[in-house]
XYZ file of C-alpha atoms in Angstrom:
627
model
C -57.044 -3.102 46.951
C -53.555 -3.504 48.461
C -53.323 -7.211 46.576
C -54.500 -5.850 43.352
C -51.377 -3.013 43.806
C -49.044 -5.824 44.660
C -50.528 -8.079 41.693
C -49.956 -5.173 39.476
C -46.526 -4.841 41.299
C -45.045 -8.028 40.507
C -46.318 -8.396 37.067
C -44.592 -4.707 36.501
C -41.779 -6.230 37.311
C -41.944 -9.651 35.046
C -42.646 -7.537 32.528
C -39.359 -5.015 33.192
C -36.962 -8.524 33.561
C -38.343 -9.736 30.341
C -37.811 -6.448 28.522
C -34.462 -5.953 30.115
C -33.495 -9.607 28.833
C -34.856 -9.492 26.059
C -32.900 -6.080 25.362
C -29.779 -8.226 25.885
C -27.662 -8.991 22.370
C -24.685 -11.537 22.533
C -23.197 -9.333 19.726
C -23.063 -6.183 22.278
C -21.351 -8.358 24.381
C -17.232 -8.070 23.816
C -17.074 -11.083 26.231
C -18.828 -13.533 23.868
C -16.827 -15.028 20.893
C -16.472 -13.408 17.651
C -18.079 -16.328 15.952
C -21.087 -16.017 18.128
C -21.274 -12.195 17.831
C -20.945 -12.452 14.055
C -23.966 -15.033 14.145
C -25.929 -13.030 16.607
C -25.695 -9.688 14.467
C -26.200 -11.704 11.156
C -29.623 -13.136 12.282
C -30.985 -9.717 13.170
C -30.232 -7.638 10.489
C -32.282 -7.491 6.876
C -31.371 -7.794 3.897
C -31.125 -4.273 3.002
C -28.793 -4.077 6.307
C -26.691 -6.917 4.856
C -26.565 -5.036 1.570
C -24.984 -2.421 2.657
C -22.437 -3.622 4.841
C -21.003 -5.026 1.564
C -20.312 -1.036 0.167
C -17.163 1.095 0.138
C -18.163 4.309 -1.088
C -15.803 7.588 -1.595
C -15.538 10.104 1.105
C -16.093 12.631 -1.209
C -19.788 11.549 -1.773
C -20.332 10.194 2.423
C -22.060 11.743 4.977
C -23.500 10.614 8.030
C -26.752 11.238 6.168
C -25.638 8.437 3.563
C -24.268 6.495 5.888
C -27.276 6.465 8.069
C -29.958 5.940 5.093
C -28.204 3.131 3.551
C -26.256 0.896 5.802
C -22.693 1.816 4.266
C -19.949 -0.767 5.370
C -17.496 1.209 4.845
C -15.622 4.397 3.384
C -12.405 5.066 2.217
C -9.786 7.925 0.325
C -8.959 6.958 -2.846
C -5.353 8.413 -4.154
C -4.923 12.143 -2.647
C -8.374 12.564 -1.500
C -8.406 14.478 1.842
C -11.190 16.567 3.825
C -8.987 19.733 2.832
C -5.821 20.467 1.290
C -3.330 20.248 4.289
C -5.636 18.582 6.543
C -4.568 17.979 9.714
C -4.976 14.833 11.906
C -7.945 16.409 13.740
C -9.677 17.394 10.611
C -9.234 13.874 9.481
C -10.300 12.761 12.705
C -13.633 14.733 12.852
C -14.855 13.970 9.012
C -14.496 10.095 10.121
C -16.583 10.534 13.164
C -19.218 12.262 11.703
C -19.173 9.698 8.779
C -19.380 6.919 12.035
C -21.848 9.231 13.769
C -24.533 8.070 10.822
C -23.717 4.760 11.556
C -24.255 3.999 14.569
C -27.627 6.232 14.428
C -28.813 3.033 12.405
C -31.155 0.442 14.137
C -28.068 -2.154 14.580
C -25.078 0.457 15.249
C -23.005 -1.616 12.905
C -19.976 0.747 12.799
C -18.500 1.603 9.431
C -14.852 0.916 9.019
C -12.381 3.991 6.932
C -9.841 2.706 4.306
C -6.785 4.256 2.645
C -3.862 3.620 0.441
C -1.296 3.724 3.184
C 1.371 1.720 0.843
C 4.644 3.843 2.004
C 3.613 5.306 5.003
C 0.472 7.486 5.540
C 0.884 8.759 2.268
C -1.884 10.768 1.494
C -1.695 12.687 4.793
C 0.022 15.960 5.223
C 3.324 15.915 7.148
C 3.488 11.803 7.241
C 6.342 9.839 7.083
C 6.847 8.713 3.645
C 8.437 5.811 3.560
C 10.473 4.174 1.029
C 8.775 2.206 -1.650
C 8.193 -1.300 -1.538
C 11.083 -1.822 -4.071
C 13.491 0.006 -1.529
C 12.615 -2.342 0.901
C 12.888 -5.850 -0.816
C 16.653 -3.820 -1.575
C 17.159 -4.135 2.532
C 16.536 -7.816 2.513
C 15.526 -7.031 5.869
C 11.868 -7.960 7.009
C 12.426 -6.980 10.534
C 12.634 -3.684 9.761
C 9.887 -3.780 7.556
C 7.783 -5.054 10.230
C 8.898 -2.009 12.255
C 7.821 0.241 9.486
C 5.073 -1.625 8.796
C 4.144 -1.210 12.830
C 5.040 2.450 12.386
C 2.517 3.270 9.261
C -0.343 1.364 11.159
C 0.142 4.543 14.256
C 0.353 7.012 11.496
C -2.792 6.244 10.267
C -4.367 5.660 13.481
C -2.996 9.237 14.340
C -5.554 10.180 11.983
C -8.457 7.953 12.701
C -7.983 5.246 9.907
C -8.199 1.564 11.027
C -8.141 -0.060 7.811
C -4.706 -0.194 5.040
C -4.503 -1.079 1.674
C -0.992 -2.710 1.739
C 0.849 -4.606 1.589
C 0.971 -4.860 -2.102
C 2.467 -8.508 -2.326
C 2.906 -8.262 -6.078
C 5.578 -10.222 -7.859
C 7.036 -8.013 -10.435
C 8.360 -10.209 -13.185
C 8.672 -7.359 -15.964
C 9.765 -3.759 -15.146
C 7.730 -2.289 -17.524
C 5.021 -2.632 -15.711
C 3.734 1.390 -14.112
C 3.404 -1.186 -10.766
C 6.917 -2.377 -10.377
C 7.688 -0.498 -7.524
C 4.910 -1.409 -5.525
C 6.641 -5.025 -5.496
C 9.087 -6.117 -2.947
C 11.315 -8.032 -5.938
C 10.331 -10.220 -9.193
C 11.847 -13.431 -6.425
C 8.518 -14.763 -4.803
C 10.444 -15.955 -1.948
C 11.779 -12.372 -1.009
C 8.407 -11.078 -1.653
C 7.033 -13.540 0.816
C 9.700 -13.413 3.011
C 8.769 -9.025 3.293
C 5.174 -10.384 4.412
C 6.136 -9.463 7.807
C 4.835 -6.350 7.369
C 1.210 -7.454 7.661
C 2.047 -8.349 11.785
C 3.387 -5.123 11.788
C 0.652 -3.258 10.663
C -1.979 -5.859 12.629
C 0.369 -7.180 15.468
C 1.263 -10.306 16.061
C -0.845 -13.148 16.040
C -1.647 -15.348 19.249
C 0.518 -18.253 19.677
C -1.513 -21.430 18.931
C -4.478 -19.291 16.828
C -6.202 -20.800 14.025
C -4.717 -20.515 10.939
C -6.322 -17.781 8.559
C -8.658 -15.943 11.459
C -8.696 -12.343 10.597
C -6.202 -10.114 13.788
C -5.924 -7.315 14.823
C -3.818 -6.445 18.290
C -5.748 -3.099 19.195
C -6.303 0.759 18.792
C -2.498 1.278 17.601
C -2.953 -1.254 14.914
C -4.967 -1.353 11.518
C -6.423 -3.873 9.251
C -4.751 -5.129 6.587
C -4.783 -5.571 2.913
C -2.802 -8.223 1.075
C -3.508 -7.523 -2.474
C -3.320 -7.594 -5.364
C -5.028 -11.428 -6.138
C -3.584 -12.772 -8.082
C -0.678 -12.559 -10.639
C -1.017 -9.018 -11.218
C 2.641 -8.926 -11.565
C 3.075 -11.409 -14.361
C 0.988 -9.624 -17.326
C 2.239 -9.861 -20.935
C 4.631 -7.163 -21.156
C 4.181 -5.719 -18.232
C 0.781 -3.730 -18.991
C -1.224 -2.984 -15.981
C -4.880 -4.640 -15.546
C -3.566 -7.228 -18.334
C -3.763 -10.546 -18.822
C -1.452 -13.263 -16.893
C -0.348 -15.836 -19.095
C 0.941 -18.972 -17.048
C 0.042 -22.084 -16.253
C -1.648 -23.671 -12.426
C 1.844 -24.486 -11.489
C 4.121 -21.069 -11.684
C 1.169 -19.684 -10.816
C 1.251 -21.106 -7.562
C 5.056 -21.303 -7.071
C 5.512 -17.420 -8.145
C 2.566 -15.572 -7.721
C 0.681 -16.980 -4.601
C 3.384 -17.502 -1.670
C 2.906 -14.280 -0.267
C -0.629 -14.995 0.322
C 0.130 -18.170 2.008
C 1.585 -16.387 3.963
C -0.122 -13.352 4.993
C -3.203 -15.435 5.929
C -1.288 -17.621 8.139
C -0.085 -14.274 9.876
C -3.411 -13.259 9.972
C -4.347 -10.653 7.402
C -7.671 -9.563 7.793
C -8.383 -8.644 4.315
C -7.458 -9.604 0.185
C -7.665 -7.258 -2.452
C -8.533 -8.515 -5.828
C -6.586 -7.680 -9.074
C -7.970 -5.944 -12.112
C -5.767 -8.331 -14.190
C -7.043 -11.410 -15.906
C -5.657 -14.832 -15.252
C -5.431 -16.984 -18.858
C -8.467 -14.777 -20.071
C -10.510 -15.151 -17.172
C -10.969 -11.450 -14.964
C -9.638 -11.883 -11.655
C -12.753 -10.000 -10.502
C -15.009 -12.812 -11.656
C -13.224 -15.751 -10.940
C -15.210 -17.928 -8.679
C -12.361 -20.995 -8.869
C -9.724 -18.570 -7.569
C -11.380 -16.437 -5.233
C -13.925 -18.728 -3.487
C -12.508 -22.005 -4.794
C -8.533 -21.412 -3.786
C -8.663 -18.641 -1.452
C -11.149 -19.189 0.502
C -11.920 -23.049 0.813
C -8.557 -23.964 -0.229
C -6.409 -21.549 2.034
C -9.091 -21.185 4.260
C -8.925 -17.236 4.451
C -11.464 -16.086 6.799
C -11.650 -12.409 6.044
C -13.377 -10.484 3.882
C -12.578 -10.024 0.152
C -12.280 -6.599 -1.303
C -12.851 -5.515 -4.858
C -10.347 -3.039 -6.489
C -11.774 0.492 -7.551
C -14.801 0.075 -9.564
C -12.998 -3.229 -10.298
C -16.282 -5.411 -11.049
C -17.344 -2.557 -13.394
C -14.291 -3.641 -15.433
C -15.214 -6.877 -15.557
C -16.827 -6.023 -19.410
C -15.202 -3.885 -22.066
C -15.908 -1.006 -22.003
C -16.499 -1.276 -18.382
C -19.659 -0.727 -16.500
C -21.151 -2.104 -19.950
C -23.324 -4.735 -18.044
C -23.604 -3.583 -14.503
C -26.051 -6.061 -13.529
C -23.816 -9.104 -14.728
C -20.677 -7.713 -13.250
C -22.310 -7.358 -9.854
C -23.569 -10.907 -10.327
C -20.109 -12.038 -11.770
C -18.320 -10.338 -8.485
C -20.449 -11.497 -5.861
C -21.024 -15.143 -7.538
C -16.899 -15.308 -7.625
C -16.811 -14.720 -4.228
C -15.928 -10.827 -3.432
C -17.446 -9.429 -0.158
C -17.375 -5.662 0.025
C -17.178 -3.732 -3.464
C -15.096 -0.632 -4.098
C -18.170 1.277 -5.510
C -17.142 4.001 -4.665
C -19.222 6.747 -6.248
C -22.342 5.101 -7.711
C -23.589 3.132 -4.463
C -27.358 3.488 -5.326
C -27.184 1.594 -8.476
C -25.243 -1.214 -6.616
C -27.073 -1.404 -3.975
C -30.557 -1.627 -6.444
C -28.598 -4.219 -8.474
C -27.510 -6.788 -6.029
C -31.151 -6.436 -4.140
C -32.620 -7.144 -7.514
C -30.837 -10.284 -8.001
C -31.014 -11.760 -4.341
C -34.339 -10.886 -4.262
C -34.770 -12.547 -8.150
C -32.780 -15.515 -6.929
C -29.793 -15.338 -9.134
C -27.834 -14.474 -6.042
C -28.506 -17.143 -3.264
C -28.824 -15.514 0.444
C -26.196 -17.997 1.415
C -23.693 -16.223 -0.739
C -25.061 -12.551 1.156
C -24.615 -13.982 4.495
C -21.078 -15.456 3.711
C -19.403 -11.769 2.995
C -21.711 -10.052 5.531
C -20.093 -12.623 7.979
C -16.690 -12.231 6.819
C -17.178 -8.387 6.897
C -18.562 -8.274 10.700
C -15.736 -10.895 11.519
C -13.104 -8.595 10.897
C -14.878 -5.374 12.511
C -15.295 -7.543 15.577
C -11.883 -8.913 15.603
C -10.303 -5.366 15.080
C -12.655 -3.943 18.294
C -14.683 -1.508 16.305
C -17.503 -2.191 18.026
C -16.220 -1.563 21.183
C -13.748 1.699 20.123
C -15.569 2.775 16.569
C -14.799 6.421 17.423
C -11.241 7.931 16.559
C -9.780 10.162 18.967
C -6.924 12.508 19.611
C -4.223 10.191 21.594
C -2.317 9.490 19.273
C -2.158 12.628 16.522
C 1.410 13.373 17.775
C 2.692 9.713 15.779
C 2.260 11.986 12.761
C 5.681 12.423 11.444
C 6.990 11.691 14.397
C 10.637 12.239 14.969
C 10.933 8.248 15.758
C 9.425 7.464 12.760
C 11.608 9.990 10.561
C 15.068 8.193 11.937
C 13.360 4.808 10.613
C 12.550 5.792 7.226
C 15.948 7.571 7.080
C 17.476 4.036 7.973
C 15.062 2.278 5.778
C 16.654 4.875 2.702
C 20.171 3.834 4.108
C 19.877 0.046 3.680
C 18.030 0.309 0.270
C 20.729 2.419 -1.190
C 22.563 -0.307 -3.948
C 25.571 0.865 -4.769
C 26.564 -0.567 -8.784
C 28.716 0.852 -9.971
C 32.159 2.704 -7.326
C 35.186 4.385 -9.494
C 36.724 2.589 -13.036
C 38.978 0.413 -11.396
C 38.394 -1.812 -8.068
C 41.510 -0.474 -6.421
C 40.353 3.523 -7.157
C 36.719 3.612 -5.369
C 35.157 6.989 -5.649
C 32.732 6.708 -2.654
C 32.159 7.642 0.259
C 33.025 11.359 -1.074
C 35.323 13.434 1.715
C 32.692 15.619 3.750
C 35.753 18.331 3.801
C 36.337 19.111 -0.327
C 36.858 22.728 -1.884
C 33.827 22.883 -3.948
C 31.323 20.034 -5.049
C 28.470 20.015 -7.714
C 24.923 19.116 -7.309
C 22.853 18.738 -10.025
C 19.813 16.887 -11.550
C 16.333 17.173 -11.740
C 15.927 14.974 -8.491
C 18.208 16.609 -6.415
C 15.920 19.409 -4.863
C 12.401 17.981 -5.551
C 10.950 15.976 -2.604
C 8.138 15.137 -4.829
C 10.193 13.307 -7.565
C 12.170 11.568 -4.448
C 8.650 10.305 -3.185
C 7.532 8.872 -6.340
C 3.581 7.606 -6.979
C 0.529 7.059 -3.915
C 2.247 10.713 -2.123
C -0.111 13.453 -1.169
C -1.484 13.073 -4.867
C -2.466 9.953 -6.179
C 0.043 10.307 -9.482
C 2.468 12.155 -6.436
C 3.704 15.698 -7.285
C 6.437 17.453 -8.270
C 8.208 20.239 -5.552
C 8.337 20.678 -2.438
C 5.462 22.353 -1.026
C 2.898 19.829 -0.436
C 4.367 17.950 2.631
C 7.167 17.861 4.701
C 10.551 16.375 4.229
C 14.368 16.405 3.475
C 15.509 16.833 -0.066
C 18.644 14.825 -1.099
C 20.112 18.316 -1.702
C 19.305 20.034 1.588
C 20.835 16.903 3.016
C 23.980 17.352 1.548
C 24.424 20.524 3.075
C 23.657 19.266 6.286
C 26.162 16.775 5.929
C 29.529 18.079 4.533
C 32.015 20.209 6.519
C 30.760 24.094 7.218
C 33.866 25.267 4.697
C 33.017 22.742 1.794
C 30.825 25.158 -0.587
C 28.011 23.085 -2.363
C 26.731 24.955 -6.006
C 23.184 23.778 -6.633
C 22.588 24.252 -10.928
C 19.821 21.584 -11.754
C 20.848 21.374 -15.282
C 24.115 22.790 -16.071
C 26.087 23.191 -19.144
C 29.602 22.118 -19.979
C 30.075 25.635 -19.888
C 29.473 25.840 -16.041
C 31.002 22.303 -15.259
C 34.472 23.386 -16.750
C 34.560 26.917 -15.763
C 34.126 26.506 -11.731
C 36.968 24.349 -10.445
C 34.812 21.941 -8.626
C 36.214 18.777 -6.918
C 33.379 16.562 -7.808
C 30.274 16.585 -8.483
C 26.511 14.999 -7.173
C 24.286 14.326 -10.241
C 20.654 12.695 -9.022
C 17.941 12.295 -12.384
C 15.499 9.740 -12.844
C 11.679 9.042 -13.411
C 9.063 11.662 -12.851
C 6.345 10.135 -10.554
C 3.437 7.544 -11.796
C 0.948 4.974 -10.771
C -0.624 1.888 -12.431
C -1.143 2.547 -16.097
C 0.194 6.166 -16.566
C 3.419 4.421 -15.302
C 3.599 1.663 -17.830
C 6.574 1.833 -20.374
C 7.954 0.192 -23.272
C 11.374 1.751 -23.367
C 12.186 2.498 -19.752
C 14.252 5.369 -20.336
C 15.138 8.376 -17.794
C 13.117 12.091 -19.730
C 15.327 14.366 -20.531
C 17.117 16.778 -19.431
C 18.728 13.956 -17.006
C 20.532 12.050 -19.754
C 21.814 15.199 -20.940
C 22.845 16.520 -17.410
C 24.736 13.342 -16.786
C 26.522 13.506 -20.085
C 27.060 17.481 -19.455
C 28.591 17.032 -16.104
C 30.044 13.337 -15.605
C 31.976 13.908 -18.944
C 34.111 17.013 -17.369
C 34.136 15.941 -13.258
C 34.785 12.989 -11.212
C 30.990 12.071 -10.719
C 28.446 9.868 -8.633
C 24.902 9.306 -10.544
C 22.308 8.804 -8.061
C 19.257 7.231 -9.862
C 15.235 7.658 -8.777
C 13.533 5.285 -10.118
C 10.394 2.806 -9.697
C 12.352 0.414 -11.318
C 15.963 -0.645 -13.629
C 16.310 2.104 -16.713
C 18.202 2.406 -19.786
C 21.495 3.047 -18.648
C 23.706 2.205 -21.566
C 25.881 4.071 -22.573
C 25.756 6.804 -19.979
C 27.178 4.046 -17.480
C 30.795 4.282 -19.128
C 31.180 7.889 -17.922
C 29.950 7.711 -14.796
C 32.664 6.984 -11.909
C 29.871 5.767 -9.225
C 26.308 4.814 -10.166
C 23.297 4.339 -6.998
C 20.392 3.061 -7.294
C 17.985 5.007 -4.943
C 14.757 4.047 -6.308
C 12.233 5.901 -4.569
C 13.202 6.634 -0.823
C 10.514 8.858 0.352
C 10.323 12.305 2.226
C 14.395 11.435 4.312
C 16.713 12.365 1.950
C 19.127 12.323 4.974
C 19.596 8.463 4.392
C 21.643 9.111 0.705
C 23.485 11.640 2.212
C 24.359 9.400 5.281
C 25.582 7.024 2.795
C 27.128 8.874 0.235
C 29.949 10.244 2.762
C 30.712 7.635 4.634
C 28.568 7.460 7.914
C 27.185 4.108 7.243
C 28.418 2.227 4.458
C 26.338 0.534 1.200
C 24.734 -2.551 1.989
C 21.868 -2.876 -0.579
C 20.984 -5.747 -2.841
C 18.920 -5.670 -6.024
C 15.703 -6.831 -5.351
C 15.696 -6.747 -9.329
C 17.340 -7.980 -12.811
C 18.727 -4.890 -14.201
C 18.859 -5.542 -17.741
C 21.140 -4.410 -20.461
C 18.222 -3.359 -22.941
C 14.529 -3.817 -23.000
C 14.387 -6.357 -25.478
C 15.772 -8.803 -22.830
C 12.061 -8.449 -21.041
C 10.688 -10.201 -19.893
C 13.908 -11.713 -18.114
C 14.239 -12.932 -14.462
C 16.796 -14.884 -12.433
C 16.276 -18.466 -13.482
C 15.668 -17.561 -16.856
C 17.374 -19.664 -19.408
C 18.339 -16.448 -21.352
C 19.734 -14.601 -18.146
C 22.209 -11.917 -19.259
C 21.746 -8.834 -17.474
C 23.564 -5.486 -16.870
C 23.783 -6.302 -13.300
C 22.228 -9.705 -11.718
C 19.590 -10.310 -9.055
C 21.149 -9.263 -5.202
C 23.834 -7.510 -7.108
C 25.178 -4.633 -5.085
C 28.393 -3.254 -4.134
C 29.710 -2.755 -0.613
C 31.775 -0.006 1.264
C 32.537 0.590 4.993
C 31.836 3.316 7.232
C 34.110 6.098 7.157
C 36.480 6.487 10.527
C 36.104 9.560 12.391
C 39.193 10.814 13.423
């Protein structure tokens, strides 16, 4: 009796070590290789599992429910879409957990990973830093401190539980009427490439001696990257967004595709591809391009991203033939799909064609690879749950001062008094009375531009935080100097109030993508007016907001200083610091500004080159002396 107990024993216990080693998975294990964790987790997991990994859906229509049922990859904001109005980090925080929670409830915890639009800071967050846009910064020349701003927007977002960025946009702008312009670093591909060092900002550096193209990401204070949008989305005929790129292999290469060189070799984890069309053929389906170039050719190992419900546009009218687009998109070579609201039919789609063999499994396991790849190499299988250690980045003080220098650096400075030897700027902080005026001057949301809060941005300056050009001002000049605020005043007013100069800042109401694209490129009314009404009575410095160069003939004549500000984001403190002479102007155009818009499309090189003001054009001054 006592040997059958022991028998009974011992076989127990075979049966327990086989169980418990059986139970063991290598991709569980965060000491085993990424490549053999990727292969591990690809050999278990179905086909349906697989499926799903290669969805983005909308937060707006996730749950952990929805998550749970059908394997979701991923989920992501698109422009201005928050848990609440206001939200605050936590809030942010909890929705993605719970979102996460219905992941890893599934049979392979696969954790999901959370996307945004973070292209000028955490933008669509309450109380971020908004950052300059991209065209600001290619004005720096500086990619060191885009790096550091880039580093900066990757804690912000972290602060409220996002691991994943859609930026940088690495867009070569090569005709300002395009609604994108600002978005680009500069219409030069080598300044564009050379701002690339925001992607180890945002991811951290890569390992010294690392393979070439390997997806990276340093830790829990860094995010996933997005270097989009591929390829040549900058380069459409005449500028109009999702249009056709007319060019041939060579200038496509030499202009448009540096900055992705680039970015893979400094690791980006992820390309976004462009709704544009490259000599007829939609980027979305192009299978030379995207598998062909990008990923044999360049040897990018991450995953490839669609644009939003970017393979639905892949007919006219879009979503015409959903079952060729997804077969289109996934034969080209794109990974995970933007849905992001109707993931049911894509998911029935693409089963029906693997399963129908018109899709090969190879092609499934490639972006199911490349998807895991990057969620291993970012740690989210070790850390897939946000918490609060880091909500205090949020607009953080630190990060305020950099986007206030970032404003200070972009600042060009065109056009300073009629004569050399008679410079109106920097102003005197210590004056009688000075004018402010413009549409711009006390509307944060106009100073923020496009991707702010709202995906089109806003107008006011009640739906985040930040310093208005005009509140800066006041901060700035000496307690007696009495600053009069009239957004559009007549000549009237000008004349009768004895000012000593006055501060006019106009320009273009906020826009994104198409709703931004123009054929004339003039400021709206009432700014040309207010800079005729006050400028033609009062020693005057015209501040310009704009995504881009505008009409500025004839106004320019009667204008004593002219600065371009572009769009520089929630710290107006940076014009002001400017403007009177703490730190002097130091900005270059990272753009042609042209004389009139039948000149474009017209770049530096161009054999008809003849513009207003030339390509790293920018006056200089130097810091006043404190006495």
């Amino acid at each position: 009796m006592a040997r059958t107990r022991i028998t009974i024993f011992f076989m127990g216990l075979v049966l327990w070590c086989c169980l418990t080693k059986a139970e063991y998975m290598k991709y569980k294990d965060p000491k085993q290789a990424v490549h053999v964790r990727t292969r591990d987790l690809l050999d278990r997991m179905t086909l349906e599992e697989k499926i799903g990994q290669m969805v983005q859906i909308e937060r707006s229509v996730a749950s952990a429910d929805v998550m749970n049922k059908y394997f979701i990859g991923s989920v992501l904001s698109g422009g201005g879409s928050a848990p609440s109005p206001q939200a605050s980090p936590e809030a942010w925080i909890n929705m993605i957990n719970d979102f996460q929670k219905g992941s890893l409830a599934t049979r392979m915890q696969i954790p999901m990973i959370y996307g945004i639009d973070a292209v000028h800071g955490n933008n669509n967050v309450y109380k971020a830093t908004i950052f300059p846009h991209n065209i600001d910064l290619g004005a720096t020349r500086d990619p060191k401190l885009v790096k550091k701003i880039g580093a900066a927007t990757a804690l912000e977002s972290r602060a409220t539980g996002i691991p994943y960025v859609f930026a940088p946009c690495i867009a070569v702008c090569r005709d300002p009427r395009w609604g994108r312009c600002y978005e680009s670093y500069s219409e030069d591909p080598h300044l564009v490439d050379a701002m690339t060092e925001i992607v180890p900002g945002l991811q951290g550096d890569i390992p010294a001696k690392s393979s070439k193209g390997i997806p990276f990401v340093a830790g829990n204070k860094n995010v996933a990257a997005c270097a989009k949008h591929y390829v040549g989305d900058g380069g459409t005929t005449k500028g109009i967004n999702e249009n056709n790129t007319v060019i041939n292999w060579h200038d496509l290469l030499s202009i448009h595709m540096p900055g992705y060189y680039t970015s893979i070799i400094k690791g980006v984890s992820t390309v976004m591809v462009s709704y544009s069309s490259w000599n007829g053929v939609k980027m979305h389906a192009n299978r030379d391009l995207v598998t062909g170039f990008l990923k044999n050719k360049l040897r990018f190992r991450g995953f490839v991203i669609s644009d939003w419900e970017g393979i639905d546009r892949i007919t006219y009218p879009p979503h015409a033939n959903y079952t060729y687009s997804i077969q289109a998109a996934i034969g080209s070579g794109i990974d995970m799909v933007m849905v992001p609201y109707n993931y049911s039919s894509f998911i029935h789609g693409l089963t029906f064609l693997v399963k129908s063999n018109f899709i090969p499994m190879s092609r499934i396991d490639d972006a199911v690879k490349r998807i895991l790849r990057v969620k291993f190499a970012m740690g989210l299988f070790e850390n897939p749950l946000a918490d609060n250690s880091l909500v205090d980045q949020l607009g953080s003080q630190e990060h305020r001062e950099l986007a206030r220098e970032a404003v200070r650096k972009s600042l060009v400075l065109l056009k300073n008094g009629h004569s050399a030897d008679q410079p109106l700027l920097p102003l005197p902080k210590k004056t009688s009375k000075i004018l402010v005026a413009g549409s711009h001057a006390d509307n944060l949301g106009y100073q923020c531009g496009g991707w702010t809060i709202e995906w089109q941005g806003f107008s006011g300056n009640d739906l985040t935080n930040g310093t208005t050009v005009l509140k800066a001002i006041k901060n700035t000049v000496d307690s007696s100097t009495n600053v009069v605020y009239e957004e559009n005043p007549d000549p009237k007013f000008v004349k009768s109030n004895n000012f000593s100069c006055a501060i006019v800042v106009v320009g273009e109401h906020p826009y994104v993508e198409t709703k931004g694209d123009s054929m004339n490129l003039t400021i709206p009314e009432p700014g040309p007016t207010t800079i005729r009404n006050v400028c033609g009575a009062l020693k005057c410095v015209v501040i310009l907001m704009s995504g881009r160069p505008v009409v500025i003939e004839p106004d320019i004549d009667s204008v004593d200083a002219l600065v371009a500000a572009w769009l520089p984001g929630s710290e107006g403190h940076g014009v002001a610091d400017v403007l009177f002479g703490d730190y002097g102007f130091s900005g270059k155009l990272p753009r042609t500004w042209f004389k009139t818009v039948d000149q474009l499309p017209m770049n530096v090189g161009d054999p008809h080159y003849d513009p207003l003001f030339p390509f790293g054009f920018g006056l200089t001054t130097e810091p006043t002396k404190a006495y």
